[in-house]
Amino acid sequence: MSKPTDLNDLHQFAGPEAVKACIEAAAPVTGAPSSTSEISPDEWPPAIDLVELSKKPPTPPRHIIDGWLPEGYATLLSAHGGTGKSTIALHQAVCIALGHDFFGLPVERRKVKYLSCEDRGDVLHWRLARTCTYLGVSIADLDGWLGLLDLVGHDTILFQSANGDETHITAAYRHLAARIRREGYQVVYVDGISDTYNGNENARAEVKAFVNCLLATIPLDGAVVLIGHVAKLTAFTKTSTEGYSGSTSWHNSVRARWYLYPETKFGEEAAEKTGELLLELQKSNLGPTSGAMRFRWDDSTGMFVGHTERSEGPMDRNFREQEEREGILAAFMTCPDGHIPAASSGPRTAFHVLSVQPNFPSSLRAGKAEKKRFWRHMEELRAMGFIEESTITRSDRHKMRVLVPTDKACGHAGNDENEHSQHITRNPKCGHAGNAALGVIGDIYPAHGPGIPTFTESDFEGVTP
């Protein structure tokens, strides 16, 4: 066998004792103490020179992936097991190593070290080949820019609890840090946290120390991406804003946090997966947190292909919400029995009755957030005077609270003998104020056009969103 070039070769060539001796002889890593008991204030850097600072313009925060991956800090990517986070993370690492955009997001090129503690070399090869085919490059193009380590079956613990309150970095950490420094890597992907962190995930001090130790291995223009699982409860919640497991220190110790989960639509009977994945930017200290990406499986490439979700601006949101309110009123007008329950809970609510109407807005049909927005629209329509609450007597003589469209919604108030306002046919009777002169109270009122009012700014006067 030729001269060993790394610890794996050395293990095969000379055995475990030679590996141990090599690690113990390695130079200590600057900025990374062997245990928390060795940290002292004397080792901290001097205070920032404010006079010198005042002489130069401030540098805005920089991102390696525009708006998503901040430079010089740690980022957390979390998902339930089997969701596809490792596949997407490897694709992202390849994009950074090439300086290629990540599904439309601009990327700055960096040297990347990827620690794969869960997937072996053959799986990595399979994923890498599909990613490179999709990007139109060769795997060989990554040589010198992507360091891919198959660490399955090896000791990968970088940080562990010790006796008492002490915590320790390990020989594996020292080897990793020396390798990063020697080979000039800038971005480190750690896949995953449970394979490298042997501390208490609920202990804030230990979590913070682990993250800081990893940050000590990279240059200021680099980044650390930690890949972890989520708590069991979060995995079933799907749309949780707490996409991580353990102490809130995992959230607080990183400057950006991403959460990947399968998209699920919540119908009236059961939740149903759409087959798509959503990646949300749930935390960003150095930029906006409105980012989201959607991934769809592409049979032709054999991988999930993503695209950036366009963030909705104020004008887009106002237009959509106006269309939704108009759609709700249209559903009111065409509801067969005209009795819309006023109850907001129970087996038969206004949402149950209106959502089955063909002209009910599709953007409000499914999902907890969509249903919440529906009820907000209902309160706004009530405040604007387009719907009101009334009481009817059912055939069993019980009173029932219902919601009905007002004269303002139907456009009947003030009708004279010859003028008919626009209205959609309703069944049963219309019977609104102003129709008495026409003698149509108690009869079906004919359609005279689209009939649904278009909202203007004056309709919202005095209404709190």
Tab-separated table of C-alpha atoms in Angstrom:
chain	number	residue	atom	x	y	z
A	1	MET	CA	0.000	0.000	0.000
A	2	SER	CA	1.233	3.508	-0.825
A	3	LYS	CA	1.862	6.103	1.842
A	4	PRO	CA	-1.409	6.926	3.669
A	5	THR	CA	-2.858	10.341	2.873
A	6	ASP	CA	-5.676	10.511	5.401
A	7	LEU	CA	-6.848	8.871	8.628
A	8	ASN	CA	-8.882	6.197	6.836
A	9	ASP	CA	-5.802	5.019	4.915
A	10	LEU	CA	-3.682	5.257	8.064
A	11	HIS	CA	-6.181	3.082	9.949
A	12	GLN	CA	-5.967	0.411	7.274
A	13	PHE	CA	-2.182	0.708	6.944
A	14	ALA	CA	-1.049	0.913	10.594
A	15	GLY	CA	-4.085	0.316	12.803
A	16	PRO	CA	-6.084	2.385	15.332
A	17	GLU	CA	-3.099	3.203	17.610
A	18	ALA	CA	-1.373	5.036	14.762
A	19	VAL	CA	-4.527	7.045	14.124
A	20	LYS	CA	-4.751	7.968	17.806
A	21	ALA	CA	-1.097	9.044	17.891
A	22	CYS	CA	-1.580	11.171	14.773
A	23	ILE	CA	-4.583	12.976	16.234
A	24	GLU	CA	-2.888	13.616	19.569
A	25	ALA	CA	0.115	15.063	17.762
A	26	ALA	CA	-2.001	17.458	15.677
A	27	ALA	CA	-1.616	21.177	16.402
A	28	PRO	CA	-4.369	22.697	18.533
A	29	VAL	CA	-7.039	24.667	16.705
A	30	THR	CA	-6.911	28.408	17.293
A	31	GLY	CA	-10.058	29.719	18.947
A	32	ALA	CA	-11.406	26.301	19.947
A	33	PRO	CA	-10.597	25.320	23.559
A	34	SER	CA	-10.634	21.700	24.588
A	35	SER	CA	-13.215	22.277	27.302
A	36	THR	CA	-15.366	25.048	28.682
A	37	SER	CA	-13.297	25.085	31.874
A	38	GLU	CA	-10.310	26.411	29.884
A	39	ILE	CA	-12.134	29.521	28.605
A	40	SER	CA	-11.093	32.735	30.319
A	41	PRO	CA	-11.756	36.425	29.597
A	42	ASP	CA	-8.051	36.881	28.846
A	43	GLU	CA	-8.533	34.844	25.658
A	44	TRP	CA	-11.242	37.151	24.321
A	45	PRO	CA	-10.354	39.590	21.522
A	46	PRO	CA	-9.785	43.264	22.370
A	47	ALA	CA	-12.661	45.720	22.195
A	48	ILE	CA	-13.577	47.066	18.757
A	49	ASP	CA	-11.749	50.312	18.015
A	50	LEU	CA	-14.635	52.740	17.537
A	51	VAL	CA	-12.375	55.558	16.311
A	52	GLU	CA	-11.055	53.396	13.489
A	53	LEU	CA	-14.581	52.164	12.864
A	54	SER	CA	-15.808	55.732	12.342
A	55	LYS	CA	-13.266	56.294	9.552
A	56	LYS	CA	-14.715	53.749	7.136
A	57	PRO	CA	-18.208	53.085	5.758
A	58	PRO	CA	-20.124	50.153	7.259
A	59	THR	CA	-20.256	46.908	5.306
A	60	PRO	CA	-23.786	45.583	4.774
A	61	PRO	CA	-24.457	41.938	5.721
A	62	ARG	CA	-23.390	39.546	2.965
A	63	HIS	CA	-25.030	36.304	1.903
A	64	ILE	CA	-23.541	33.332	0.104
A	65	ILE	CA	-27.040	32.377	-1.063
A	66	ASP	CA	-28.912	35.611	-1.621
A	67	GLY	CA	-31.170	36.318	1.357
A	68	TRP	CA	-30.870	32.762	2.723
A	69	LEU	CA	-27.322	31.791	3.762
A	70	PRO	CA	-25.550	34.579	5.718
A	71	GLU	CA	-21.790	34.860	5.449
A	72	GLY	CA	-19.761	34.200	8.605
A	73	TYR	CA	-22.535	32.541	10.616
A	74	ALA	CA	-24.316	29.251	11.248
A	75	THR	CA	-27.615	28.301	9.594
A	76	LEU	CA	-29.933	25.470	10.647
A	77	LEU	CA	-31.832	23.275	8.162
A	78	SER	CA	-34.402	21.057	9.881
A	79	ALA	CA	-36.874	18.474	8.629
A	80	HIS	CA	-38.463	15.197	9.627
A	81	GLY	CA	-36.514	12.059	8.698
A	82	GLY	CA	-37.009	10.969	5.089
A	83	THR	CA	-38.320	14.330	3.895
A	84	GLY	CA	-35.425	14.957	1.512
A	85	LYS	CA	-33.287	17.453	3.405
A	86	SER	CA	-29.990	15.681	2.681
A	87	THR	CA	-30.713	15.567	-1.048
A	88	ILE	CA	-31.598	19.259	-1.175
A	89	ALA	CA	-28.636	20.180	1.062
A	90	LEU	CA	-26.197	18.334	-1.228
A	91	HIS	CA	-27.683	20.068	-4.279
A	92	GLN	CA	-27.206	23.374	-2.485
A	93	ALA	CA	-23.597	22.521	-1.606
A	94	VAL	CA	-22.892	21.731	-5.262
A	95	CYS	CA	-24.364	25.078	-6.328
A	96	ILE	CA	-22.107	26.904	-3.851
A	97	ALA	CA	-19.034	24.957	-5.007
A	98	LEU	CA	-19.811	25.938	-8.602
A	99	GLY	CA	-21.102	29.440	-7.954
A	100	HIS	CA	-24.304	28.349	-9.710
A	101	ASP	CA	-27.692	29.783	-8.787
A	102	PHE	CA	-29.761	27.676	-6.406
A	103	PHE	CA	-33.116	27.362	-8.208
A	104	GLY	CA	-33.069	31.026	-9.145
A	105	LEU	CA	-31.306	32.406	-6.062
A	106	PRO	CA	-27.918	34.045	-6.773
A	107	VAL	CA	-24.964	32.218	-5.192
A	108	GLU	CA	-21.389	33.302	-4.447
A	109	ARG	CA	-18.765	30.632	-5.044
A	110	ARG	CA	-17.021	29.069	-2.046
A	111	LYS	CA	-15.037	25.899	-1.261
A	112	VAL	CA	-17.399	23.475	0.459
A	113	LYS	CA	-16.757	20.613	2.876
A	114	TYR	CA	-19.748	18.258	3.203
A	115	LEU	CA	-19.834	15.813	6.136
A	116	SER	CA	-22.202	12.951	5.311
A	117	CYS	CA	-22.742	10.963	8.478
A	118	GLU	CA	-25.903	9.141	7.327
A	119	ASP	CA	-25.474	8.346	3.615
A	120	ARG	CA	-22.707	6.212	2.156
A	121	GLY	CA	-20.631	6.926	-0.925
A	122	ASP	CA	-22.866	5.078	-3.402
A	123	VAL	CA	-25.925	7.113	-2.361
A	124	LEU	CA	-23.903	10.320	-2.508
A	125	HIS	CA	-22.705	9.364	-5.998
A	126	TRP	CA	-26.284	8.712	-7.151
A	127	ARG	CA	-27.505	12.063	-5.858
A	128	LEU	CA	-24.448	13.942	-7.092
A	129	ALA	CA	-24.817	12.522	-10.603
A	130	ARG	CA	-28.431	13.673	-10.863
A	131	THR	CA	-27.625	17.112	-9.521
A	132	CYS	CA	-24.747	17.597	-11.957
A	133	THR	CA	-26.859	16.352	-14.874
A	134	TYR	CA	-29.573	18.823	-13.951
A	135	LEU	CA	-27.040	21.670	-13.729
A	136	GLY	CA	-25.342	20.636	-16.964
A	137	VAL	CA	-21.906	20.021	-15.435
A	138	SER	CA	-19.597	17.090	-14.802
A	139	ILE	CA	-18.821	15.690	-11.364
A	140	ALA	CA	-15.159	16.346	-12.221
A	141	ASP	CA	-15.944	20.074	-12.386
A	142	LEU	CA	-16.321	19.993	-8.601
A	143	ASP	CA	-12.779	18.786	-8.016
A	144	GLY	CA	-10.972	21.130	-5.638
A	145	TRP	CA	-14.206	22.933	-4.702
A	146	LEU	CA	-16.341	20.237	-3.037
A	147	GLY	CA	-14.880	17.966	-0.360
A	148	LEU	CA	-17.365	15.138	0.147
A	149	LEU	CA	-16.768	12.874	3.156
A	150	ASP	CA	-18.500	9.511	3.638
A	151	LEU	CA	-18.333	9.191	7.435
A	152	VAL	CA	-20.877	6.400	7.914
A	153	GLY	CA	-19.428	3.917	10.423
A	154	HIS	CA	-16.737	6.327	11.640
A	155	ASP	CA	-16.474	8.216	14.904
A	156	THR	CA	-18.079	11.541	14.000
A	157	ILE	CA	-18.762	13.028	17.439
A	158	LEU	CA	-17.305	16.545	17.415
A	159	PHE	CA	-18.623	17.750	20.757
A	160	GLN	CA	-19.678	15.879	23.876
A	161	SER	CA	-20.685	16.380	27.477
A	162	ALA	CA	-18.103	15.591	30.124
A	163	ASN	CA	-18.317	15.108	33.869
A	164	GLY	CA	-19.971	17.859	35.820
A	165	ASP	CA	-20.567	21.090	33.905
A	166	GLU	CA	-17.679	20.638	31.525
A	167	THR	CA	-18.049	19.975	27.815
A	168	HIS	CA	-15.328	18.828	25.469
A	169	ILE	CA	-14.501	18.994	21.811
A	170	THR	CA	-13.163	15.708	20.539
A	171	ALA	CA	-10.234	14.370	18.539
A	172	ALA	CA	-12.566	14.144	15.531
A	173	TYR	CA	-13.269	17.876	15.868
A	174	ARG	CA	-9.558	18.706	15.988
A	175	HIS	CA	-8.947	16.627	12.894
A	176	LEU	CA	-11.845	18.334	11.039
A	177	ALA	CA	-10.721	21.820	12.048
A	178	ALA	CA	-7.118	21.154	10.982
A	179	ARG	CA	-8.305	19.718	7.673
A	180	ILE	CA	-10.532	22.698	6.931
A	181	ARG	CA	-7.692	25.090	7.725
A	182	ARG	CA	-5.121	23.122	5.713
A	183	GLU	CA	-7.319	22.625	2.625
A	184	GLY	CA	-8.892	26.089	2.656
A	185	TYR	CA	-12.559	25.195	2.917
A	186	GLN	CA	-14.983	28.034	3.621
A	187	VAL	CA	-18.456	26.496	3.930
A	188	VAL	CA	-19.092	23.399	6.057
A	189	TYR	CA	-22.240	21.250	5.848
A	190	VAL	CA	-22.763	19.019	8.888
A	191	ASP	CA	-25.224	16.216	8.048
A	192	GLY	CA	-26.341	15.726	10.666
A	193	ILE	CA	-26.461	17.182	14.159
A	194	SER	CA	-27.379	13.942	15.942
A	195	ASP	CA	-24.266	12.258	14.489
A	196	THR	CA	-21.847	14.981	15.584
A	197	TYR	CA	-23.313	16.448	18.784
A	198	ASN	CA	-23.251	14.279	21.901
A	199	GLY	CA	-24.319	16.976	24.349
A	200	ASN	CA	-27.700	17.698	25.847
A	201	GLU	CA	-29.856	19.210	23.087
A	202	ASN	CA	-31.950	20.948	25.745
A	203	ALA	CA	-28.948	22.564	27.454
A	204	ARG	CA	-28.574	26.088	26.075
A	205	ALA	CA	-24.926	26.498	27.061
A	206	GLU	CA	-23.882	23.239	25.400
A	207	VAL	CA	-25.765	23.958	22.194
A	208	LYS	CA	-24.252	27.427	21.956
A	209	ALA	CA	-20.747	26.086	22.644
A	210	PHE	CA	-21.148	23.465	19.886
A	211	VAL	CA	-22.219	26.064	17.326
A	212	ASN	CA	-19.389	28.414	18.339
A	213	CYS	CA	-16.824	25.643	18.003
A	214	LEU	CA	-17.963	24.970	14.448
A	215	LEU	CA	-17.850	28.674	13.610
A	216	ALA	CA	-14.250	28.716	14.848
A	217	THR	CA	-13.307	26.375	11.989
A	218	ILE	CA	-14.394	28.652	9.136
A	219	PRO	CA	-13.088	31.984	7.785
A	220	LEU	CA	-15.206	35.139	7.966
A	221	ASP	CA	-16.370	34.699	4.376
A	222	GLY	CA	-17.579	31.161	5.058
A	223	ALA	CA	-20.633	29.602	6.704
A	224	VAL	CA	-21.776	26.558	8.662
A	225	VAL	CA	-24.952	24.691	7.703
A	226	LEU	CA	-26.282	22.326	10.384
A	227	ILE	CA	-28.744	19.676	9.234
A	228	GLY	CA	-31.030	18.253	11.888
A	229	HIS	CA	-34.314	16.563	12.628
A	230	VAL	CA	-37.389	18.108	14.189
A	231	ALA	CA	-39.294	17.016	17.265
A	232	LYS	CA	-41.972	14.358	16.714
A	233	LEU	CA	-44.783	16.794	17.522
A	234	THR	CA	-43.444	19.330	15.011
A	235	ALA	CA	-43.228	16.650	12.328
A	236	PHE	CA	-46.964	16.002	12.621
A	237	THR	CA	-47.863	19.698	12.908
A	238	LYS	CA	-46.300	20.380	9.465
A	239	THR	CA	-46.901	24.135	9.390
A	240	SER	CA	-45.154	24.816	12.700
A	241	THR	CA	-43.022	27.942	12.997
A	242	GLU	CA	-40.704	26.036	15.369
A	243	GLY	CA	-38.968	23.774	12.882
A	244	TYR	CA	-36.261	22.379	15.164
A	245	SER	CA	-35.792	19.961	18.043
A	246	GLY	CA	-34.537	20.611	21.557
A	247	SER	CA	-33.714	23.856	23.310
A	248	THR	CA	-34.611	27.238	21.839
A	249	SER	CA	-30.852	27.777	21.802
A	250	TRP	CA	-30.782	25.956	18.457
A	251	HIS	CA	-32.996	28.746	17.177
A	252	ASN	CA	-31.080	31.491	18.966
A	253	SER	CA	-27.555	30.292	18.132
A	254	VAL	CA	-27.995	30.492	14.363
A	255	ARG	CA	-28.541	33.603	12.274
A	256	ALA	CA	-30.837	31.868	9.781
A	257	ARG	CA	-33.125	28.862	10.078
A	258	TRP	CA	-34.830	26.852	7.339
A	259	TYR	CA	-37.670	24.355	7.769
A	260	LEU	CA	-38.471	21.732	5.113
A	261	TYR	CA	-41.780	19.860	5.238
A	262	PRO	CA	-44.280	18.108	2.925
A	263	GLU	CA	-47.107	20.409	1.859
A	264	THR	CA	-50.422	19.287	3.317
A	265	LYS	CA	-53.890	20.573	2.531
A	266	PHE	CA	-56.377	20.292	5.379
A	267	GLY	CA	-59.852	19.443	4.124
A	268	GLU	CA	-62.962	18.949	6.184
A	269	GLU	CA	-62.497	15.198	6.552
A	270	ALA	CA	-58.758	14.557	6.502
A	271	ALA	CA	-55.370	16.062	5.749
A	272	GLU	CA	-53.955	15.230	2.327
A	273	LYS	CA	-50.363	15.568	1.110
A	274	THR	CA	-49.891	17.317	-2.215
A	275	GLY	CA	-46.598	15.559	-2.994
A	276	GLU	CA	-44.669	18.828	-2.901
A	277	LEU	CA	-42.115	20.058	-0.369
A	278	LEU	CA	-42.003	23.535	1.121
A	279	LEU	CA	-38.775	25.099	2.378
A	280	GLU	CA	-39.457	28.084	4.590
A	281	LEU	CA	-36.998	30.713	5.765
A	282	GLN	CA	-38.340	30.904	9.323
A	283	LYS	CA	-35.560	33.033	10.772
A	284	SER	CA	-33.184	35.564	9.266
A	285	ASN	CA	-31.369	38.047	11.495
A	286	LEU	CA	-29.655	39.666	8.530
A	287	GLY	CA	-32.518	39.929	6.045
A	288	PRO	CA	-36.254	39.467	5.482
A	289	THR	CA	-37.970	36.276	6.678
A	290	SER	CA	-40.591	36.073	3.936
A	291	GLY	CA	-38.631	33.608	1.774
A	292	ALA	CA	-40.050	30.260	0.707
A	293	MET	CA	-39.248	27.637	-1.908
A	294	ARG	CA	-41.464	24.938	-3.349
A	295	PHE	CA	-40.027	21.603	-4.546
A	296	ARG	CA	-41.799	19.274	-6.980
A	297	TRP	CA	-40.633	15.806	-7.969
A	298	ASP	CA	-39.399	15.705	-11.561
A	299	ASP	CA	-39.472	12.235	-13.118
A	300	SER	CA	-37.172	13.266	-15.960
A	301	THR	CA	-34.360	14.252	-13.567
A	302	GLY	CA	-35.182	11.856	-10.727
A	303	MET	CA	-35.009	14.613	-8.120
A	304	PHE	CA	-36.973	17.360	-6.421
A	305	VAL	CA	-36.754	20.556	-8.459
A	306	GLY	CA	-37.394	23.829	-6.661
A	307	HIS	CA	-38.502	27.320	-7.477
A	308	THR	CA	-38.670	30.411	-5.321
A	309	GLU	CA	-42.105	31.386	-4.118
A	310	ARG	CA	-42.704	34.992	-5.109
A	311	SER	CA	-43.378	37.028	-1.994
A	312	GLU	CA	-46.731	38.783	-2.148
A	313	GLY	CA	-46.535	42.572	-2.154
A	314	PRO	CA	-49.138	44.904	-0.627
A	315	MET	CA	-50.868	45.539	-3.968
A	316	ASP	CA	-51.027	41.817	-4.779
A	317	ARG	CA	-52.382	41.030	-1.326
A	318	ASN	CA	-55.024	43.773	-1.497
A	319	PHE	CA	-56.161	42.602	-4.933
A	320	ARG	CA	-56.372	38.956	-3.823
A	321	GLU	CA	-58.306	39.824	-0.682
A	322	GLN	CA	-60.765	41.978	-2.626
A	323	GLU	CA	-61.397	39.066	-4.994
A	324	GLU	CA	-61.891	36.756	-2.021
A	325	ARG	CA	-64.453	39.064	-0.399
A	326	GLU	CA	-66.330	39.399	-3.681
A	327	GLY	CA	-66.270	35.609	-4.059
A	328	ILE	CA	-67.695	35.136	-0.562
A	329	LEU	CA	-70.575	37.505	-1.390
A	330	ALA	CA	-71.158	35.689	-4.691
A	331	ALA	CA	-71.433	32.424	-2.730
A	332	PHE	CA	-73.929	34.130	-0.401
A	333	MET	CA	-76.106	35.149	-3.362
A	334	THR	CA	-76.177	31.716	-4.963
A	335	CYS	CA	-76.610	29.578	-1.844
A	336	PRO	CA	-79.735	27.446	-2.533
A	337	ASP	CA	-81.568	27.819	0.788
A	338	GLY	CA	-80.295	31.296	1.640
A	339	HIS	CA	-79.767	30.306	5.277
A	340	ILE	CA	-76.101	30.808	6.155
A	341	PRO	CA	-75.448	29.723	9.758
A	342	ALA	CA	-73.958	32.457	11.928
A	343	ALA	CA	-72.108	29.873	14.052
A	344	SER	CA	-68.315	29.893	13.682
A	345	SER	CA	-67.870	26.419	15.186
A	346	GLY	CA	-69.683	23.125	15.015
A	347	PRO	CA	-70.648	20.705	12.225
A	348	ARG	CA	-72.435	23.333	10.082
A	349	THR	CA	-70.875	26.801	9.946
A	350	ALA	CA	-70.875	29.542	7.345
A	351	PHE	CA	-67.624	28.079	6.001
A	352	HIS	CA	-69.204	24.623	5.530
A	353	VAL	CA	-72.169	26.049	3.639
A	354	LEU	CA	-70.386	28.633	1.501
A	355	SER	CA	-67.247	26.681	0.612
A	356	VAL	CA	-69.229	24.125	-1.442
A	357	GLN	CA	-70.617	26.835	-3.716
A	358	PRO	CA	-68.967	26.860	-7.167
A	359	ASN	CA	-68.137	30.591	-7.022
A	360	PHE	CA	-66.531	30.398	-3.547
A	361	PRO	CA	-62.853	31.500	-3.841
A	362	SER	CA	-60.580	28.507	-4.404
A	363	SER	CA	-57.827	30.310	-2.463
A	364	LEU	CA	-59.928	29.912	0.702
A	365	ARG	CA	-61.110	26.306	0.324
A	366	ALA	CA	-58.422	24.381	2.229
A	367	GLY	CA	-55.868	25.008	4.944
A	368	LYS	CA	-55.953	26.375	8.452
A	369	ALA	CA	-54.498	29.728	7.437
A	370	GLU	CA	-57.015	30.021	4.599
A	371	LYS	CA	-59.936	29.261	6.895
A	372	LYS	CA	-58.685	31.840	9.375
A	373	ARG	CA	-58.544	34.382	6.556
A	374	PHE	CA	-62.135	33.480	5.584
A	375	TRP	CA	-63.412	34.370	9.043
A	376	ARG	CA	-61.471	37.615	8.964
A	377	HIS	CA	-63.146	38.461	5.654
A	378	MET	CA	-66.535	37.681	7.192
A	379	GLU	CA	-65.918	40.121	10.026
A	380	GLU	CA	-64.787	42.769	7.545
A	381	LEU	CA	-67.908	42.254	5.389
A	382	ARG	CA	-70.029	42.574	8.496
A	383	ALA	CA	-68.213	45.759	9.552
A	384	MET	CA	-68.579	47.222	6.060
A	385	GLY	CA	-72.329	46.572	6.126
A	386	PHE	CA	-72.475	43.922	3.387
A	387	ILE	CA	-73.739	41.125	5.646
A	388	GLU	CA	-75.673	41.138	8.897
A	389	GLU	CA	-76.986	38.683	11.446
A	390	SER	CA	-80.649	37.753	11.570
A	391	THR	CA	-82.838	35.116	13.229
A	392	ILE	CA	-85.182	32.613	11.578
A	393	THR	CA	-87.590	30.068	12.994
A	394	ARG	CA	-86.989	26.565	11.755
A	395	SER	CA	-89.726	24.026	11.036
A	396	ASP	CA	-89.150	22.546	14.486
A	397	ARG	CA	-89.864	26.035	15.938
A	398	HIS	CA	-86.295	26.459	17.152
A	399	LYS	CA	-84.646	29.805	16.587
A	400	MET	CA	-81.531	29.877	14.438
A	401	ARG	CA	-79.034	32.703	13.949
A	402	VAL	CA	-78.171	33.219	10.290
A	403	LEU	CA	-76.113	35.606	8.184
A	404	VAL	CA	-77.797	37.415	5.294
A	405	PRO	CA	-76.558	39.883	2.670
A	406	THR	CA	-77.764	43.417	3.261
A	407	ASP	CA	-79.356	45.849	0.824
A	408	LYS	CA	-75.870	47.241	0.246
A	409	ALA	CA	-74.630	43.848	-0.933
A	410	CYS	CA	-77.573	43.169	-3.251
A	411	GLY	CA	-77.919	46.757	-4.462
A	412	HIS	CA	-81.695	46.853	-3.898
A	413	ALA	CA	-81.995	49.693	-1.423
A	414	GLY	CA	-83.730	52.691	-2.943
A	415	ASN	CA	-85.014	50.921	-6.081
A	416	ASP	CA	-87.850	52.861	-7.662
A	417	GLU	CA	-90.600	51.504	-9.858
A	418	ASN	CA	-88.487	51.548	-13.006
A	419	GLU	CA	-84.877	51.065	-11.846
A	420	HIS	CA	-83.472	47.648	-11.142
A	421	SER	CA	-80.046	47.341	-9.519
A	422	GLN	CA	-77.821	44.462	-10.560
A	423	HIS	CA	-78.378	41.227	-8.688
A	424	ILE	CA	-77.679	37.530	-9.056
A	425	THR	CA	-80.674	35.203	-8.907
A	426	ARG	CA	-81.224	33.874	-5.415
A	427	ASN	CA	-83.483	31.157	-4.209
A	428	PRO	CA	-85.591	31.666	-2.256
A	429	LYS	CA	-86.894	35.194	-2.268
A	430	CYS	CA	-84.961	38.370	-2.193
A	431	GLY	CA	-87.452	40.556	-0.304
A	432	HIS	CA	-85.055	43.407	0.413
A	433	ALA	CA	-86.023	46.953	1.327
A	434	GLY	CA	-86.927	49.093	-1.663
A	435	ASN	CA	-88.605	46.303	-3.633
A	436	ALA	CA	-92.113	46.829	-2.280
A	437	ALA	CA	-93.039	49.239	-5.074
A	438	LEU	CA	-92.175	46.561	-7.616
A	439	GLY	CA	-94.391	44.003	-5.964
A	440	VAL	CA	-91.670	41.384	-5.994
A	441	ILE	CA	-91.411	40.694	-2.269
A	442	GLY	CA	-91.796	36.963	-1.887
A	443	ASP	CA	-90.867	36.241	-5.495
A	444	ILE	CA	-87.578	35.181	-7.023
A	445	TYR	CA	-85.762	38.299	-8.129
A	446	PRO	CA	-84.446	38.037	-11.711
A	447	ALA	CA	-80.809	38.395	-12.597
A	448	HIS	CA	-79.759	41.716	-14.086
A	449	GLY	CA	-75.993	41.295	-14.352
A	450	PRO	CA	-73.026	40.202	-12.256
A	451	GLY	CA	-74.429	42.023	-9.284
A	452	ILE	CA	-71.515	41.613	-6.855
A	453	PRO	CA	-70.263	44.958	-5.584
A	454	THR	CA	-66.702	46.029	-6.230
A	455	PHE	CA	-65.070	47.345	-3.084
A	456	THR	CA	-63.504	50.772	-2.949
A	457	GLU	CA	-61.402	52.493	-0.301
A	458	SER	CA	-64.491	54.164	1.151
A	459	ASP	CA	-65.942	50.748	2.019
A	460	PHE	CA	-63.047	50.189	4.438
A	461	GLU	CA	-63.377	53.422	6.375
A	462	GLY	CA	-63.409	52.606	10.068
A	463	VAL	CA	-62.601	48.929	9.476
A	464	THR	CA	-59.573	47.545	11.321
A	465	PRO	CA	-57.815	44.765	9.321
